[in-house]
Amino acid sequence: MLTMRPLDERGAWAAKSKKEYDLDENGERIRLPSGRYKTHKVDLTGWNDKGNALLWRKAWADISNAYLERAGHPERIDYRSNAERGIDELPTVHMGVAACQMEKKGIATEKGELNRNIRKANRLIREIRAQIGKLKEWIGELFKARETAPEQPPQSPGLANLLMKYLSVQREKSRKYSQSWQRQHAADELKTVAKAVNYLSEHGISTLAELDAALSSVSDQADAIREGMKTAEKRMKELQKLIEYGKNYTEYKPIHDELKKLKNGWTSKRDKYEEAHRAELTLWNAASRYLHANLPKGTKTLPISEWEKEYATLSGQRTAEYTKLKETRAEVAELHNIRKCVDIALKADQPEQTRAKRHDLER
């Protein structure tokens, strides 16, 4: 946080900015229709420079991290954005004091709801990526093992055969239990294998190589959904601000207009009116600055209802995309179940291959 004005070397208040007159080609001041002279604001501090803001954030992070290290805490502060840190996640929105206070009291806010949805999507994306990464690593290890095995060619085994092998392995394991337990266990395993076979059949997957390709496809699908959500979330953040500032501008404009009607100068009436409506005027000024900076020049009417409709549409799209993400997670979970079955079948094959090899040597 910064003071409203800087201090000079003597500790006295200095100016944060100054006003300069605009001059024409003859060096004369330009008079406006109102009778005043055209001016522009000159910044004297550089406090509004984004480059300085980055320097201050870095300095704050460095100092904070030095004290954290000195105190023996493992936590560290990183002033950079997610994109700068290489974190490919949907960024949350800035809540602000009012929304934070309402959320603490248990009152749900639009910003809070948006952030909750973003965090849910990020968790889902992380889960999908982690599962796909493990499956890809597993398949890579299988390919590597088959390529280095001297007794068999480096070919991709049939998944249907491996699933049937898994079923027989599980059936053998269950023989030591009661008949009723065996029947229930067999029924459960049949459901698992049937579901796996149906999935493989529907997606045209019959070998490990095709399973690897399917994983890549699912990964690309999840990335595409994420990118779509990222674009929608970015626009929703923009719309949230436009709607918020647009409503403030519209609501408090009559107060601002009334202030303008009062006689200019430090008159008692104007001062009292301004003091009585300081909060509303502050909100109007903030809204005015934001809207002038972010709307096309010459905008006369604020299309708040159109912004709200667009926001509602994007919210619906986001919900649909999140549903797709959950479907993708379910698909990855099914692939994970297939991996478990195949793993058990492959491990069961290893002792048989060892016995066969030993028998050949004895002959």
CSV table of C-alpha atoms in Angstrom, one decimal:
chain,number,residue,atom,x,y,z
A,1,MET,CA,0.0,0.0,0.0
A,2,LEU,CA,1.2,3.5,-0.8
A,3,THR,CA,0.5,6.9,0.7
A,4,MET,CA,-1.8,9.2,-1.3
A,5,ARG,CA,1.1,11.6,-1.9
A,6,PRO,CA,4.9,11.2,-1.8
A,7,LEU,CA,7.2,12.8,0.8
A,8,ASP,CA,10.1,15.0,-0.1
A,9,GLU,CA,13.6,14.9,1.5
A,10,ARG,CA,12.4,17.2,4.3
A,11,GLY,CA,9.4,15.0,5.2
A,12,ALA,CA,6.9,17.3,3.7
A,13,TRP,CA,4.1,16.3,1.4
A,14,ALA,CA,5.0,16.5,-2.3
A,15,ALA,CA,2.8,16.3,-5.4
A,16,LYS,CA,1.9,13.0,-6.9
A,17,SER,CA,1.1,14.6,-10.2
A,18,LYS,CA,0.7,18.0,-11.8
A,19,LYS,CA,-1.4,19.6,-14.5
A,20,GLU,CA,0.1,21.1,-17.6
A,21,TYR,CA,-1.6,23.1,-20.3
A,22,ASP,CA,-1.9,21.8,-23.8
A,23,LEU,CA,-0.4,24.2,-26.3
A,24,ASP,CA,-1.2,24.8,-30.0
A,25,GLU,CA,1.3,25.1,-32.8
A,26,ASN,CA,1.9,28.8,-31.8
A,27,GLY,CA,2.7,27.8,-28.2
A,28,GLU,CA,-0.6,29.3,-27.0
A,29,ARG,CA,-3.0,27.6,-24.5
A,30,ILE,CA,-6.0,25.9,-26.1
A,31,ARG,CA,-9.3,27.3,-24.9
A,32,LEU,CA,-12.2,24.8,-24.7
A,33,PRO,CA,-15.9,25.7,-25.5
A,34,SER,CA,-16.5,25.8,-21.7
A,35,GLY,CA,-14.0,28.7,-21.4
A,36,ARG,CA,-11.4,26.6,-19.6
A,37,TYR,CA,-8.1,25.7,-21.0
A,38,LYS,CA,-7.2,22.2,-22.2
A,39,THR,CA,-4.8,20.4,-19.9
A,40,HIS,CA,-3.3,17.0,-19.3
A,41,LYS,CA,-2.0,15.2,-16.2
A,42,VAL,CA,1.7,14.6,-15.7
A,43,ASP,CA,2.7,11.7,-13.4
A,44,LEU,CA,5.5,12.7,-11.0
A,45,THR,CA,6.0,9.4,-9.1
A,46,GLY,CA,5.8,6.5,-11.5
A,47,TRP,CA,3.5,4.7,-9.0
A,48,ASN,CA,1.1,3.8,-11.8
A,49,ASP,CA,3.8,2.2,-14.0
A,50,LYS,CA,3.2,-1.5,-14.2
A,51,GLY,CA,6.9,-2.1,-14.6
A,52,ASN,CA,7.4,-0.6,-11.1
A,53,ALA,CA,4.6,-2.8,-9.8
A,54,LEU,CA,6.5,-5.9,-10.9
A,55,LEU,CA,9.7,-4.6,-9.3
A,56,TRP,CA,7.9,-4.0,-6.1
A,57,ARG,CA,6.3,-7.4,-6.1
A,58,LYS,CA,9.6,-9.1,-6.7
A,59,ALA,CA,11.3,-7.1,-4.0
A,60,TRP,CA,8.5,-8.0,-1.5
A,61,ALA,CA,8.7,-11.7,-2.5
A,62,ASP,CA,12.5,-11.6,-2.0
A,63,ILE,CA,12.3,-10.0,1.4
A,64,SER,CA,9.5,-12.3,2.5
A,65,ASN,CA,11.3,-15.4,1.4
A,66,ALA,CA,14.5,-14.3,3.2
A,67,TYR,CA,12.5,-14.0,6.5
A,68,LEU,CA,10.7,-17.3,5.8
A,69,GLU,CA,14.0,-19.0,5.3
A,70,ARG,CA,15.5,-17.4,8.4
A,71,ALA,CA,12.5,-18.6,10.4
A,72,GLY,CA,12.9,-22.2,9.1
A,73,HIS,CA,9.6,-22.2,7.2
A,74,PRO,CA,9.6,-24.2,3.9
A,75,GLU,CA,6.9,-22.0,2.3
A,76,ARG,CA,8.0,-19.5,-0.4
A,77,ILE,CA,6.3,-16.6,-2.1
A,78,ASP,CA,6.4,-16.4,-5.9
A,79,TYR,CA,5.3,-13.0,-7.3
A,80,ARG,CA,5.0,-14.4,-10.9
A,81,SER,CA,1.7,-15.3,-12.6
A,82,ASN,CA,0.7,-18.9,-13.4
A,83,ALA,CA,1.7,-18.5,-17.0
A,84,GLU,CA,5.1,-17.1,-16.1
A,85,ARG,CA,5.7,-20.0,-13.7
A,86,GLY,CA,4.6,-22.6,-16.4
A,87,ILE,CA,1.5,-23.6,-14.4
A,88,ASP,CA,-1.1,-24.4,-17.0
A,89,GLU,CA,-4.2,-24.0,-15.0
A,90,LEU,CA,-7.3,-21.8,-15.1
A,91,PRO,CA,-6.5,-18.7,-13.0
A,92,THR,CA,-9.0,-17.6,-10.4
A,93,VAL,CA,-10.5,-14.1,-10.2
A,94,HIS,CA,-9.6,-11.4,-7.7
A,95,MET,CA,-12.3,-11.5,-5.0
A,96,GLY,CA,-12.0,-8.1,-3.5
A,97,VAL,CA,-12.8,-7.0,0.1
A,98,ALA,CA,-16.5,-6.9,-0.2
A,99,ALA,CA,-16.9,-10.4,-1.8
A,100,CYS,CA,-14.4,-11.9,0.7
A,101,GLN,CA,-16.3,-10.5,3.7
A,102,MET,CA,-19.6,-11.8,2.3
A,103,GLU,CA,-18.1,-15.3,1.7
A,104,LYS,CA,-16.7,-15.3,5.3
A,105,LYS,CA,-20.3,-14.7,6.5
A,106,GLY,CA,-21.5,-17.7,4.5
A,107,ILE,CA,-23.1,-15.5,1.7
A,108,ALA,CA,-22.3,-17.0,-1.7
A,109,THR,CA,-21.1,-14.4,-4.3
A,110,GLU,CA,-20.8,-14.6,-8.0
A,111,LYS,CA,-17.0,-14.2,-7.8
A,112,GLY,CA,-16.8,-16.8,-5.1
A,113,GLU,CA,-18.9,-19.2,-7.2
A,114,LEU,CA,-16.8,-18.6,-10.2
A,115,ASN,CA,-13.6,-19.4,-8.3
A,116,ARG,CA,-15.1,-22.5,-6.8
A,117,ASN,CA,-15.9,-23.8,-10.3
A,118,ILE,CA,-12.4,-22.9,-11.5
A,119,ARG,CA,-10.8,-24.8,-8.6
A,120,LYS,CA,-13.0,-27.8,-9.3
A,121,ALA,CA,-12.1,-27.8,-12.9
A,122,ASN,CA,-8.4,-27.5,-12.1
A,123,ARG,CA,-8.6,-30.4,-9.7
A,124,LEU,CA,-10.3,-32.5,-12.3
A,125,ILE,CA,-7.7,-31.6,-15.0
A,126,ARG,CA,-4.8,-32.4,-12.6
A,127,GLU,CA,-6.4,-35.8,-11.8
A,128,ILE,CA,-6.9,-36.6,-15.5
A,129,ARG,CA,-3.3,-35.6,-16.4
A,130,ALA,CA,-1.9,-37.6,-13.5
A,131,GLN,CA,-3.8,-40.8,-14.5
A,132,ILE,CA,-2.9,-40.4,-18.2
A,133,GLY,CA,0.7,-39.8,-17.3
A,134,LYS,CA,0.8,-43.0,-15.2
A,135,LEU,CA,-0.9,-45.1,-17.9
A,136,LYS,CA,1.5,-43.7,-20.6
A,137,GLU,CA,4.4,-44.6,-18.4
A,138,TRP,CA,3.1,-48.1,-17.8
A,139,ILE,CA,2.6,-48.7,-21.5
A,140,GLY,CA,6.1,-47.4,-22.2
A,141,GLU,CA,7.6,-49.8,-19.7
A,142,LEU,CA,5.6,-52.7,-21.3
A,143,PHE,CA,6.9,-51.8,-24.7
A,144,LYS,CA,10.4,-51.5,-23.4
A,145,ALA,CA,10.2,-54.9,-21.6
A,146,ARG,CA,8.9,-56.7,-24.7
A,147,GLU,CA,11.6,-55.2,-26.9
A,148,THR,CA,14.4,-56.4,-24.6
A,149,ALA,CA,12.9,-59.8,-24.0
A,150,PRO,CA,15.0,-62.3,-26.1
A,151,GLU,CA,12.5,-65.1,-26.1
A,152,GLN,CA,9.7,-63.2,-27.9
A,153,PRO,CA,9.4,-60.7,-30.7
A,154,PRO,CA,8.6,-57.1,-29.8
A,155,GLN,CA,4.9,-57.2,-30.8
A,156,SER,CA,1.9,-55.6,-29.1
A,157,PRO,CA,-0.2,-58.3,-27.3
A,158,GLY,CA,-3.9,-58.6,-27.9
A,159,LEU,CA,-5.9,-56.9,-25.1
A,160,ALA,CA,-8.9,-59.2,-25.4
A,161,ASN,CA,-6.7,-62.3,-24.8
A,162,LEU,CA,-5.1,-60.6,-21.8
A,163,LEU,CA,-8.5,-59.8,-20.4
A,164,MET,CA,-9.5,-63.4,-20.7
A,165,LYS,CA,-6.3,-64.4,-19.1
A,166,TYR,CA,-7.1,-62.0,-16.2
A,167,LEU,CA,-10.5,-63.7,-15.8
A,168,SER,CA,-8.9,-67.2,-15.6
A,169,VAL,CA,-6.3,-65.9,-13.1
A,170,GLN,CA,-9.0,-64.5,-10.9
A,171,ARG,CA,-11.0,-67.7,-11.1
A,172,GLU,CA,-8.0,-69.7,-10.0
A,173,LYS,CA,-7.4,-67.4,-7.1
A,174,SER,CA,-10.9,-67.7,-5.9
A,175,ARG,CA,-10.9,-71.5,-5.7
A,176,LYS,CA,-9.7,-71.5,-2.1
A,177,TYR,CA,-12.9,-69.6,-1.0
A,178,SER,CA,-16.4,-70.8,-0.5
A,179,GLN,CA,-18.7,-71.6,-3.4
A,180,SER,CA,-21.0,-68.7,-2.7
A,181,TRP,CA,-18.1,-66.3,-2.6
A,182,GLN,CA,-16.7,-67.7,-5.8
A,183,ARG,CA,-20.0,-67.2,-7.6
A,184,GLN,CA,-20.2,-63.6,-6.4
A,185,HIS,CA,-16.6,-62.9,-7.2
A,186,ALA,CA,-16.9,-64.5,-10.6
A,187,ALA,CA,-20.0,-62.3,-11.4
A,188,ASP,CA,-18.1,-59.1,-10.3
A,189,GLU,CA,-15.1,-60.0,-12.4
A,190,LEU,CA,-17.3,-60.8,-15.4
A,191,LYS,CA,-18.9,-57.4,-15.1
A,192,THR,CA,-15.4,-55.7,-14.9
A,193,VAL,CA,-14.1,-57.6,-18.0
A,194,ALA,CA,-17.4,-57.1,-19.9
A,195,LYS,CA,-17.2,-53.4,-19.3
A,196,ALA,CA,-13.6,-53.3,-20.4
A,197,VAL,CA,-14.3,-55.4,-23.5
A,198,ASN,CA,-17.2,-53.1,-24.4
A,199,TYR,CA,-15.0,-50.0,-24.0
A,200,LEU,CA,-12.2,-51.5,-26.2
A,201,SER,CA,-14.7,-52.6,-28.8
A,202,GLU,CA,-16.5,-49.3,-29.0
A,203,HIS,CA,-13.2,-47.4,-29.4
A,204,GLY,CA,-11.6,-49.9,-31.8
A,205,ILE,CA,-8.8,-50.8,-29.4
A,206,SER,CA,-7.3,-54.3,-29.6
A,207,THR,CA,-3.6,-53.9,-28.8
A,208,LEU,CA,-1.4,-52.0,-26.4
A,209,ALA,CA,-0.2,-49.8,-29.3
A,210,GLU,CA,-3.8,-48.8,-30.0
A,211,LEU,CA,-4.4,-48.3,-26.3
A,212,ASP,CA,-1.4,-45.9,-26.2
A,213,ALA,CA,-2.9,-44.0,-29.2
A,214,ALA,CA,-6.3,-43.9,-27.4
A,215,LEU,CA,-4.6,-42.4,-24.3
A,216,SER,CA,-3.0,-39.7,-26.5
A,217,SER,CA,-6.4,-38.9,-28.0
A,218,VAL,CA,-8.0,-38.7,-24.5
A,219,SER,CA,-5.2,-36.4,-23.4
A,220,ASP,CA,-5.7,-34.1,-26.4
A,221,GLN,CA,-9.4,-34.1,-25.7
A,222,ALA,CA,-8.9,-33.0,-22.1
A,223,ASP,CA,-6.5,-30.3,-23.3
A,224,ALA,CA,-9.0,-29.0,-25.8
A,225,ILE,CA,-11.7,-28.8,-23.2
A,226,ARG,CA,-9.3,-27.0,-20.9
A,227,GLU,CA,-8.4,-24.5,-23.5
A,228,GLY,CA,-12.1,-23.9,-24.2
A,229,MET,CA,-12.8,-23.4,-20.5
A,230,LYS,CA,-9.8,-21.0,-20.2
A,231,THR,CA,-11.2,-18.8,-23.0
A,232,ALA,CA,-14.6,-18.8,-21.5
A,233,GLU,CA,-13.4,-18.1,-17.9
A,234,LYS,CA,-11.3,-15.2,-19.2
A,235,ARG,CA,-14.3,-13.6,-20.9
A,236,MET,CA,-16.5,-14.2,-17.9
A,237,LYS,CA,-14.0,-12.3,-15.7
A,238,GLU,CA,-14.1,-9.4,-18.2
A,239,LEU,CA,-17.9,-9.5,-18.2
A,240,GLN,CA,-18.1,-9.6,-14.4
A,241,LYS,CA,-16.1,-6.4,-14.2
A,242,LEU,CA,-18.1,-4.7,-17.0
A,243,ILE,CA,-21.4,-5.6,-15.3
A,244,GLU,CA,-20.2,-4.6,-11.9
A,245,TYR,CA,-18.8,-1.2,-13.0
A,246,GLY,CA,-21.7,-0.7,-15.5
A,247,LYS,CA,-24.3,-1.0,-12.7
A,248,ASN,CA,-22.3,1.3,-10.4
A,249,TYR,CA,-21.9,3.8,-13.2
A,250,THR,CA,-25.7,3.8,-13.9
A,251,GLU,CA,-26.8,3.7,-10.3
A,252,TYR,CA,-24.6,6.6,-9.1
A,253,LYS,CA,-24.5,8.8,-12.2
A,254,PRO,CA,-27.5,10.9,-10.9
A,255,ILE,CA,-25.4,11.8,-7.8
A,256,HIS,CA,-22.4,12.7,-10.0
A,257,ASP,CA,-24.6,14.8,-12.3
A,258,GLU,CA,-26.1,16.6,-9.3
A,259,LEU,CA,-22.6,17.4,-8.0
A,260,LYS,CA,-21.8,18.9,-11.4
A,261,LYS,CA,-24.8,21.2,-11.2
A,262,LEU,CA,-23.6,22.7,-8.0
A,263,LYS,CA,-21.4,25.8,-8.3
A,264,ASN,CA,-17.8,25.0,-9.0
A,265,GLY,CA,-15.3,25.9,-6.3
A,266,TRP,CA,-15.1,25.1,-2.6
A,267,THR,CA,-18.6,26.3,-1.7
A,268,SER,CA,-20.2,25.0,1.5
A,269,LYS,CA,-23.1,23.5,-0.4
A,270,ARG,CA,-20.9,21.6,-2.8
A,271,ASP,CA,-18.6,20.4,-0.1
A,272,LYS,CA,-21.4,19.1,2.1
A,273,TYR,CA,-23.0,17.3,-0.9
A,274,GLU,CA,-19.7,15.7,-1.9
A,275,GLU,CA,-18.9,14.6,1.7
A,276,ALA,CA,-22.4,13.2,2.1
A,277,HIS,CA,-22.1,11.1,-1.1
A,278,ARG,CA,-18.3,10.3,-0.9
A,279,ALA,CA,-18.8,6.5,-1.1
A,280,GLU,CA,-21.2,6.7,-4.1
A,281,LEU,CA,-19.0,9.2,-5.9
A,282,THR,CA,-15.9,7.0,-5.3
A,283,LEU,CA,-17.7,4.0,-6.9
A,284,TRP,CA,-18.9,6.1,-9.8
A,285,ASN,CA,-15.4,7.5,-10.5
A,286,ALA,CA,-13.9,4.0,-10.4
A,287,ALA,CA,-16.6,2.7,-12.8
A,288,SER,CA,-16.1,5.7,-15.1
A,289,ARG,CA,-12.3,5.2,-15.3
A,290,TYR,CA,-12.7,1.4,-16.0
A,291,LEU,CA,-15.4,1.8,-18.6
A,292,HIS,CA,-13.6,4.5,-20.5
A,293,ALA,CA,-10.4,2.4,-20.5
A,294,ASN,CA,-12.1,-0.8,-21.6
A,295,LEU,CA,-15.0,0.2,-23.9
A,296,PRO,CA,-14.7,1.4,-27.5
A,297,LYS,CA,-14.4,5.1,-27.8
A,298,GLY,CA,-17.7,6.8,-28.3
A,299,THR,CA,-19.8,4.2,-26.5
A,300,LYS,CA,-23.0,6.0,-25.5
A,301,THR,CA,-25.1,3.2,-23.9
A,302,LEU,CA,-24.0,0.5,-21.6
A,303,PRO,CA,-25.3,-2.9,-22.9
A,304,ILE,CA,-25.5,-4.4,-19.4
A,305,SER,CA,-28.4,-6.7,-20.3
A,306,GLU,CA,-26.4,-8.0,-23.2
A,307,TRP,CA,-23.4,-8.6,-21.0
A,308,GLU,CA,-25.5,-10.5,-18.5
A,309,LYS,CA,-27.0,-12.7,-21.3
A,310,GLU,CA,-23.5,-13.4,-22.6
A,311,TYR,CA,-22.3,-14.2,-19.1
A,312,ALA,CA,-25.2,-16.6,-18.6
A,313,THR,CA,-24.5,-18.3,-22.0
A,314,LEU,CA,-20.8,-18.7,-21.1
A,315,SER,CA,-21.8,-20.1,-17.7
A,316,GLY,CA,-23.9,-22.7,-19.4
A,317,GLN,CA,-21.1,-23.6,-21.7
A,318,ARG,CA,-18.7,-23.9,-18.8
A,319,THR,CA,-21.1,-26.3,-17.0
A,320,ALA,CA,-21.2,-28.4,-20.2
A,321,GLU,CA,-17.4,-28.4,-20.5
A,322,TYR,CA,-17.1,-29.4,-16.9
A,323,THR,CA,-19.5,-32.3,-17.6
A,324,LYS,CA,-17.3,-33.3,-20.6
A,325,LEU,CA,-14.3,-33.2,-18.2
A,326,LYS,CA,-16.0,-35.6,-15.8
A,327,GLU,CA,-16.8,-37.9,-18.7
A,328,THR,CA,-13.2,-37.8,-19.7
A,329,ARG,CA,-12.2,-38.7,-16.1
A,330,ALA,CA,-14.6,-41.6,-16.2
A,331,GLU,CA,-13.0,-42.7,-19.5
A,332,VAL,CA,-9.5,-42.5,-18.0
A,333,ALA,CA,-10.8,-44.5,-14.9
A,334,GLU,CA,-12.0,-47.2,-17.3
A,335,LEU,CA,-8.6,-47.3,-19.0
A,336,HIS,CA,-7.0,-47.5,-15.5
A,337,ASN,CA,-9.2,-50.6,-14.8
A,338,ILE,CA,-8.1,-52.1,-18.0
A,339,ARG,CA,-4.5,-51.5,-17.1
A,340,LYS,CA,-5.0,-53.3,-13.8
A,341,CYS,CA,-6.5,-56.3,-15.5
A,342,VAL,CA,-3.8,-56.4,-18.1
A,343,ASP,CA,-1.1,-56.0,-15.5
A,344,ILE,CA,-2.3,-59.0,-13.5
A,345,ALA,CA,-2.6,-61.1,-16.7
A,346,LEU,CA,1.0,-60.2,-17.8
A,347,LYS,CA,2.4,-61.0,-14.4
A,348,ALA,CA,0.6,-64.4,-14.4
A,349,ASP,CA,2.2,-65.1,-17.8
A,350,GLN,CA,5.8,-64.5,-16.5
A,351,PRO,CA,6.0,-67.7,-14.3
A,352,GLU,CA,4.6,-69.8,-17.1
A,353,GLN,CA,7.2,-68.4,-19.5
A,354,THR,CA,9.9,-69.1,-16.9
A,355,ARG,CA,8.7,-72.7,-16.4
A,356,ALA,CA,8.6,-73.2,-20.2
A,357,LYS,CA,12.1,-71.8,-20.6
A,358,ARG,CA,13.4,-74.0,-17.8
A,359,HIS,CA,11.8,-77.1,-19.3
A,360,ASP,CA,13.4,-76.4,-22.7
A,361,LEU,CA,16.8,-76.1,-21.0
A,362,GLU,CA,16.4,-79.4,-19.2
A,363,ARG,CA,15.5,-81.1,-22.5
